[in-house]
């Protein structure tokens, strides 16, 4: 386990899109509220705005093109090489729209965290916000969870409810989900960091 001078674990953020969650995490980091250091950003889309956000904050970022590799295995092996170089302890998926394969799952057991814009196990998959809106439920939520080989199935770290108010627009509902995400994500990560540190201490005692 690698720690920086303040004893913080090092995190890599994976993103595919606009990166507003990455931005929120970087803000929390600046405020001293995130108990991990975001040391790099991995994007699977060349034009992911998350890359620009990383640049703006002086965080190393790289685009890995999944189509340039013969398989997910080679793609993830290449990413893993960089993560090792950067001494990354924890992977944070912030709108990374790709399944994690066995290479990264084996390299980071119980150390990959995802944010999902619904109250899992309700509304898994890529359209959690719209699926909740189009259901007959009057509440949805946000979940931070560990990643396993399933789709949005790993153990829940923290989750909170968000009301679905259909007297307002879908866009308003989307905004309320995102606002909840920005307030919850760093807390879920802090929890995962505590778990990881505990695991490491137990290993040292053995
Ligand atoms: C978030 O709603 C996240 O829960 C979902 O994808 C969205 C990413 O948004 N998996 P952003 O790129 O962080 O703005």
mmCIF file of C-alpha atoms and ligand atoms in Angstrom:
data_model
loop_
_atom_site.group_PDB
_atom_site.id
_atom_site.type_symbol
_atom_site.label_atom_id
_atom_site.label_comp_id
_atom_site.label_asym_id
_atom_site.label_seq_id
_atom_site.Cartn_x
_atom_site.Cartn_y
_atom_site.Cartn_z
ATOM 1 C CA UNK A 1 0.000 0.000 0.000
ATOM 2 C CA UNK A 2 1.376 3.381 -0.931
ATOM 3 C CA UNK A 3 0.692 6.494 1.061
ATOM 4 C CA UNK A 4 1.703 10.064 0.392
ATOM 5 C CA UNK A 5 3.266 12.367 2.961
ATOM 6 C CA UNK A 6 -0.053 12.855 4.775
ATOM 7 C CA UNK A 7 -0.615 9.091 4.910
ATOM 8 C CA UNK A 8 -3.365 9.214 2.339
ATOM 9 C CA UNK A 9 -4.078 6.405 -0.079
ATOM 10 C CA UNK A 10 -3.761 7.142 -3.774
ATOM 11 C CA UNK A 11 -6.768 6.950 -6.041
ATOM 12 C CA UNK A 12 -7.243 6.786 -9.800
ATOM 13 C CA UNK A 13 -10.535 8.087 -11.171
ATOM 14 C CA UNK A 14 -11.952 6.416 -14.288
ATOM 15 C CA UNK A 15 -14.427 8.429 -16.385
ATOM 16 C CA UNK A 16 -16.102 8.336 -19.787
ATOM 17 C CA UNK A 17 -17.969 11.610 -19.933
ATOM 18 C CA UNK A 18 -18.381 15.089 -18.593
ATOM 19 C CA UNK A 19 -16.754 14.352 -15.238
ATOM 20 C CA UNK A 20 -18.894 16.479 -12.935
ATOM 21 C CA UNK A 21 -18.403 13.834 -10.230
ATOM 22 C CA UNK A 22 -14.643 14.009 -10.761
ATOM 23 C CA UNK A 23 -14.888 17.800 -10.386
ATOM 24 C CA UNK A 24 -16.864 17.437 -7.150
ATOM 25 C CA UNK A 25 -14.259 14.990 -5.780
ATOM 26 C CA UNK A 26 -11.406 17.327 -6.695
ATOM 27 C CA UNK A 27 -13.220 20.131 -4.864
ATOM 28 C CA UNK A 28 -13.631 17.918 -1.783
ATOM 29 C CA UNK A 29 -9.932 17.066 -2.039
ATOM 30 C CA UNK A 30 -9.070 20.785 -2.070
ATOM 31 C CA UNK A 31 -11.285 21.337 0.960
ATOM 32 C CA UNK A 32 -9.428 18.550 2.766
ATOM 33 C CA UNK A 33 -12.564 16.406 3.012
ATOM 34 C CA UNK A 34 -11.410 13.503 0.843
ATOM 35 C CA UNK A 35 -9.185 10.995 2.652
ATOM 36 C CA UNK A 36 -7.465 9.916 -0.561
ATOM 37 C CA UNK A 37 -5.323 11.690 -3.104
ATOM 38 C CA UNK A 38 -6.539 11.602 -6.671
ATOM 39 C CA UNK A 39 -3.284 11.081 -8.537
ATOM 40 C CA UNK A 40 -4.538 10.268 -12.034
ATOM 41 C CA UNK A 41 -7.525 10.045 -14.342
ATOM 42 C CA UNK A 42 -8.152 7.297 -16.894
ATOM 43 C CA UNK A 43 -10.610 7.942 -19.740
ATOM 44 C CA UNK A 44 -11.910 5.471 -22.305
ATOM 45 C CA UNK A 45 -13.229 8.237 -24.568
ATOM 46 C CA UNK A 46 -10.893 10.606 -26.362
ATOM 47 C CA UNK A 47 -13.245 13.571 -26.012
ATOM 48 C CA UNK A 48 -14.289 12.930 -22.402
ATOM 49 C CA UNK A 49 -14.496 16.368 -20.775
ATOM 50 C CA UNK A 50 -13.224 14.742 -17.574
ATOM 51 C CA UNK A 51 -9.767 14.847 -19.200
ATOM 52 C CA UNK A 52 -9.903 18.618 -19.462
ATOM 53 C CA UNK A 53 -11.053 18.876 -15.872
ATOM 54 C CA UNK A 54 -8.026 16.796 -14.822
ATOM 55 C CA UNK A 55 -5.732 19.080 -16.858
ATOM 56 C CA UNK A 56 -7.278 22.143 -15.227
ATOM 57 C CA UNK A 57 -6.459 20.716 -11.797
ATOM 58 C CA UNK A 58 -2.962 19.603 -12.808
ATOM 59 C CA UNK A 59 -3.856 15.916 -12.430
ATOM 60 C CA UNK A 60 -2.208 13.407 -14.783
ATOM 61 C CA UNK A 61 -4.705 11.977 -17.253
ATOM 62 C CA UNK A 62 -4.554 9.461 -20.058
ATOM 63 C CA UNK A 63 -6.907 8.259 -22.730
ATOM 64 C CA UNK A 64 -6.832 4.498 -23.277
ATOM 65 C CA UNK A 65 -8.650 3.483 -26.430
ATOM 66 C CA UNK A 66 -10.348 0.113 -25.842
ATOM 67 C CA UNK A 67 -10.645 -0.368 -29.598
ATOM 68 C CA UNK A 68 -6.873 -0.263 -30.000
ATOM 69 C CA UNK A 69 -6.449 -3.547 -28.080
ATOM 70 C CA UNK A 70 -7.251 -7.110 -29.173
ATOM 71 C CA UNK A 71 -9.192 -7.752 -25.944
ATOM 72 C CA UNK A 72 -10.302 -6.243 -22.635
ATOM 73 C CA UNK A 73 -7.442 -8.154 -21.017
ATOM 74 C CA UNK A 74 -4.724 -6.327 -22.973
ATOM 75 C CA UNK A 75 -6.564 -3.014 -22.567
ATOM 76 C CA UNK A 76 -6.724 -3.391 -18.792
ATOM 77 C CA UNK A 77 -3.155 -4.711 -18.559
ATOM 78 C CA UNK A 78 -1.932 -1.510 -20.171
ATOM 79 C CA UNK A 79 -3.969 0.629 -17.781
ATOM 80 C CA UNK A 80 -2.721 -1.470 -14.855
ATOM 81 C CA UNK A 81 0.869 -0.748 -15.842
ATOM 82 C CA UNK A 82 0.211 2.973 -15.447
ATOM 83 C CA UNK A 83 -1.697 2.503 -12.187
ATOM 84 C CA UNK A 84 1.289 0.602 -10.771
ATOM 85 C CA UNK A 85 3.663 3.339 -11.913
ATOM 86 C CA UNK A 86 1.424 5.866 -10.161
ATOM 87 C CA UNK A 87 1.260 3.715 -6.985
ATOM 88 C CA UNK A 88 -2.531 3.637 -7.084
ATOM 89 C CA UNK A 89 -4.285 1.878 -4.183
ATOM 90 C CA UNK A 90 -7.902 2.515 -5.066
ATOM 91 C CA UNK A 91 -9.866 2.812 -8.308
ATOM 92 C CA UNK A 92 -12.852 5.145 -8.351
ATOM 93 C CA UNK A 93 -15.349 4.789 -11.201
ATOM 94 C CA UNK A 94 -17.028 8.138 -11.824
ATOM 95 C CA UNK A 95 -19.262 7.696 -14.828
ATOM 96 C CA UNK A 96 -17.010 5.061 -16.412
ATOM 97 C CA UNK A 97 -19.397 3.340 -18.806
ATOM 98 C CA UNK A 98 -17.514 0.079 -19.203
ATOM 99 C CA UNK A 99 -17.441 -3.190 -17.290
ATOM 100 C CA UNK A 100 -14.347 -3.861 -15.249
ATOM 101 C CA UNK A 101 -12.632 -7.087 -16.298
ATOM 102 C CA UNK A 102 -10.713 -9.713 -14.396
ATOM 103 C CA UNK A 103 -7.307 -8.030 -14.753
ATOM 104 C CA UNK A 104 -8.328 -4.989 -12.701
ATOM 105 C CA UNK A 105 -10.649 -6.946 -10.393
ATOM 106 C CA UNK A 106 -7.791 -9.263 -9.464
ATOM 107 C CA UNK A 107 -5.271 -6.441 -9.086
ATOM 108 C CA UNK A 108 -7.642 -4.361 -6.890
ATOM 109 C CA UNK A 109 -9.761 -6.755 -4.784
ATOM 110 C CA UNK A 110 -12.360 -4.781 -2.757
ATOM 111 C CA UNK A 111 -10.603 -1.631 -3.901
ATOM 112 C CA UNK A 112 -12.745 -0.526 -6.847
ATOM 113 C CA UNK A 113 -15.607 1.803 -5.994
ATOM 114 C CA UNK A 114 -18.471 2.851 -8.277
ATOM 115 C CA UNK A 115 -21.178 5.484 -8.107
ATOM 116 C CA UNK A 116 -24.625 4.525 -9.347
ATOM 117 C CA UNK A 117 -27.452 7.042 -9.781
ATOM 118 C CA UNK A 118 -30.162 4.876 -8.181
ATOM 119 C CA UNK A 119 -30.819 3.025 -4.938
ATOM 120 C CA UNK A 120 -29.359 -0.404 -5.745
ATOM 121 C CA UNK A 121 -30.513 -3.104 -6.215
ATOM 122 C CA UNK A 122 -33.251 -0.955 -7.760
ATOM 123 C CA UNK A 123 -32.613 0.208 -11.335
ATOM 124 C CA UNK A 124 -29.165 -1.199 -12.165
ATOM 125 C CA UNK A 125 -27.618 -0.615 -15.582
ATOM 126 C CA UNK A 126 -26.797 2.386 -17.720
ATOM 127 C CA UNK A 127 -30.124 4.238 -17.392
ATOM 128 C CA UNK A 128 -30.716 4.299 -13.649
ATOM 129 C CA UNK A 129 -32.098 7.843 -13.563
ATOM 130 C CA UNK A 130 -34.533 7.449 -16.486
ATOM 131 C CA UNK A 131 -35.609 3.977 -15.361
ATOM 132 C CA UNK A 132 -36.545 5.303 -11.919
ATOM 133 C CA UNK A 133 -38.371 8.289 -13.450
ATOM 134 C CA UNK A 134 -40.343 5.988 -15.761
ATOM 135 C CA UNK A 135 -41.295 3.615 -12.940
ATOM 136 C CA UNK A 136 -44.237 3.949 -10.554
ATOM 137 C CA UNK A 137 -41.969 4.594 -7.550
ATOM 138 C CA UNK A 138 -41.931 7.890 -5.718
ATOM 139 C CA UNK A 139 -38.315 7.654 -4.653
ATOM 140 C CA UNK A 140 -34.967 6.655 -6.062
ATOM 141 C CA UNK A 141 -31.490 7.432 -4.759
ATOM 142 C CA UNK A 142 -27.737 7.180 -5.138
ATOM 143 C CA UNK A 143 -25.468 4.254 -4.242
ATOM 144 C CA UNK A 144 -21.732 4.017 -3.727
ATOM 145 C CA UNK A 145 -20.626 0.393 -3.878
ATOM 146 C CA UNK A 146 -17.693 -1.922 -4.389
ATOM 147 C CA UNK A 147 -17.349 -3.344 -7.870
ATOM 148 C CA UNK A 148 -17.498 -7.077 -8.496
ATOM 149 C CA UNK A 149 -17.887 -9.075 -11.710
ATOM 150 C CA UNK A 150 -21.640 -8.367 -11.905
ATOM 151 C CA UNK A 151 -23.471 -5.300 -13.211
ATOM 152 C CA UNK A 152 -23.971 -2.909 -10.272
ATOM 153 C CA UNK A 153 -24.063 -5.848 -7.851
ATOM 154 C CA UNK A 154 -21.076 -5.369 -5.510
ATOM 155 C CA UNK A 155 -21.469 -4.722 -1.753
ATOM 156 C CA UNK A 156 -23.059 -1.361 -0.936
ATOM 157 C CA UNK A 157 -20.857 1.106 0.946
ATOM 158 C CA UNK A 158 -23.379 3.896 1.378
ATOM 159 C CA UNK A 159 -26.678 4.866 -0.240
ATOM 160 C CA UNK A 160 -29.243 7.602 0.214
ATOM 161 C CA UNK A 161 -32.743 8.260 -1.044
ATOM 162 C CA UNK A 162 -33.888 11.024 -3.415
ATOM 163 C CA UNK A 163 -37.589 11.809 -3.896
ATOM 164 C CA UNK A 164 -39.118 11.582 -7.368
ATOM 165 C CA UNK A 165 -41.356 14.604 -7.778
ATOM 166 C CA UNK A 166 -43.153 14.301 -11.105
ATOM 167 C CA UNK A 167 -44.790 17.712 -10.697
ATOM 168 C CA UNK A 168 -41.336 18.972 -11.704
ATOM 169 C CA UNK A 169 -39.418 18.076 -14.873
ATOM 170 C CA UNK A 170 -37.214 15.061 -15.507
ATOM 171 C CA UNK A 171 -34.279 17.485 -15.758
ATOM 172 C CA UNK A 172 -35.002 18.710 -12.228
ATOM 173 C CA UNK A 173 -35.005 15.107 -11.001
ATOM 174 C CA UNK A 174 -31.701 14.482 -12.775
ATOM 175 C CA UNK A 175 -30.248 17.546 -11.074
ATOM 176 C CA UNK A 176 -31.388 16.334 -7.662
ATOM 177 C CA UNK A 177 -29.741 12.946 -8.264
ATOM 178 C CA UNK A 178 -26.475 14.605 -9.292
ATOM 179 C CA UNK A 179 -26.567 16.947 -6.290
ATOM 180 C CA UNK A 180 -26.931 13.885 -4.055
ATOM 181 C CA UNK A 181 -24.032 12.203 -5.879
ATOM 182 C CA UNK A 182 -21.681 15.123 -5.250
ATOM 183 C CA UNK A 183 -22.452 15.050 -1.522
ATOM 184 C CA UNK A 184 -22.250 11.279 -1.120
ATOM 185 C CA UNK A 185 -19.378 10.110 -3.315
ATOM 186 C CA UNK A 186 -16.473 11.394 -1.216
ATOM 187 C CA UNK A 187 -18.053 9.918 1.913
ATOM 188 C CA UNK A 188 -18.290 6.504 0.263
ATOM 189 C CA UNK A 189 -14.673 6.759 -0.838
ATOM 190 C CA UNK A 190 -13.583 7.736 2.680
ATOM 191 C CA UNK A 191 -15.355 4.655 3.967
ATOM 192 C CA UNK A 192 -13.578 2.449 1.403
ATOM 193 C CA UNK A 193 -10.243 4.005 2.382
ATOM 194 C CA UNK A 194 -10.892 3.117 6.039
ATOM 195 C CA UNK A 195 -11.743 -0.471 5.035
ATOM 196 C CA UNK A 196 -8.618 -0.774 2.908
ATOM 197 C CA UNK A 197 -6.366 0.580 5.651
ATOM 198 C CA UNK A 198 -7.903 -1.834 8.168
ATOM 199 C CA UNK A 199 -7.348 -4.731 5.792
ATOM 200 C CA UNK A 200 -3.744 -3.689 5.354
ATOM 201 C CA UNK A 201 -3.165 -3.404 9.119
ATOM 202 C CA UNK A 202 -4.657 -6.868 9.681
ATOM 203 C CA UNK A 203 -2.355 -8.284 7.027
ATOM 204 C CA UNK A 204 0.666 -6.705 8.752
ATOM 205 C CA UNK A 205 -0.363 -8.255 12.094
ATOM 206 C CA UNK A 206 -0.672 -11.771 10.626
HETATM 207 C C1 LIG B 1 -23.286 9.886 -12.951
HETATM 208 O O1 LIG B 1 -24.671 10.097 -12.804
HETATM 209 C C2 LIG B 1 -22.929 8.508 -12.471
HETATM 210 O O2 LIG B 1 -23.694 8.060 -11.401
HETATM 211 C C3 LIG B 1 -23.222 7.667 -13.684
HETATM 212 O O3 LIG B 1 -22.788 8.451 -14.779
HETATM 213 C C4 LIG B 1 -22.903 9.833 -14.439
HETATM 214 C C5 LIG B 1 -21.578 10.476 -14.713
HETATM 215 O O4 LIG B 1 -21.657 11.869 -14.691
HETATM 216 N N1 LIG B 1 -22.591 6.367 -13.597
HETATM 217 P P1 LIG B 1 -20.330 12.755 -14.689
HETATM 218 O O5 LIG B 1 -19.464 12.305 -15.852
HETATM 219 O O6 LIG B 1 -19.656 12.567 -13.366
HETATM 220 O O7 LIG B 1 -20.801 14.171 -14.888
#
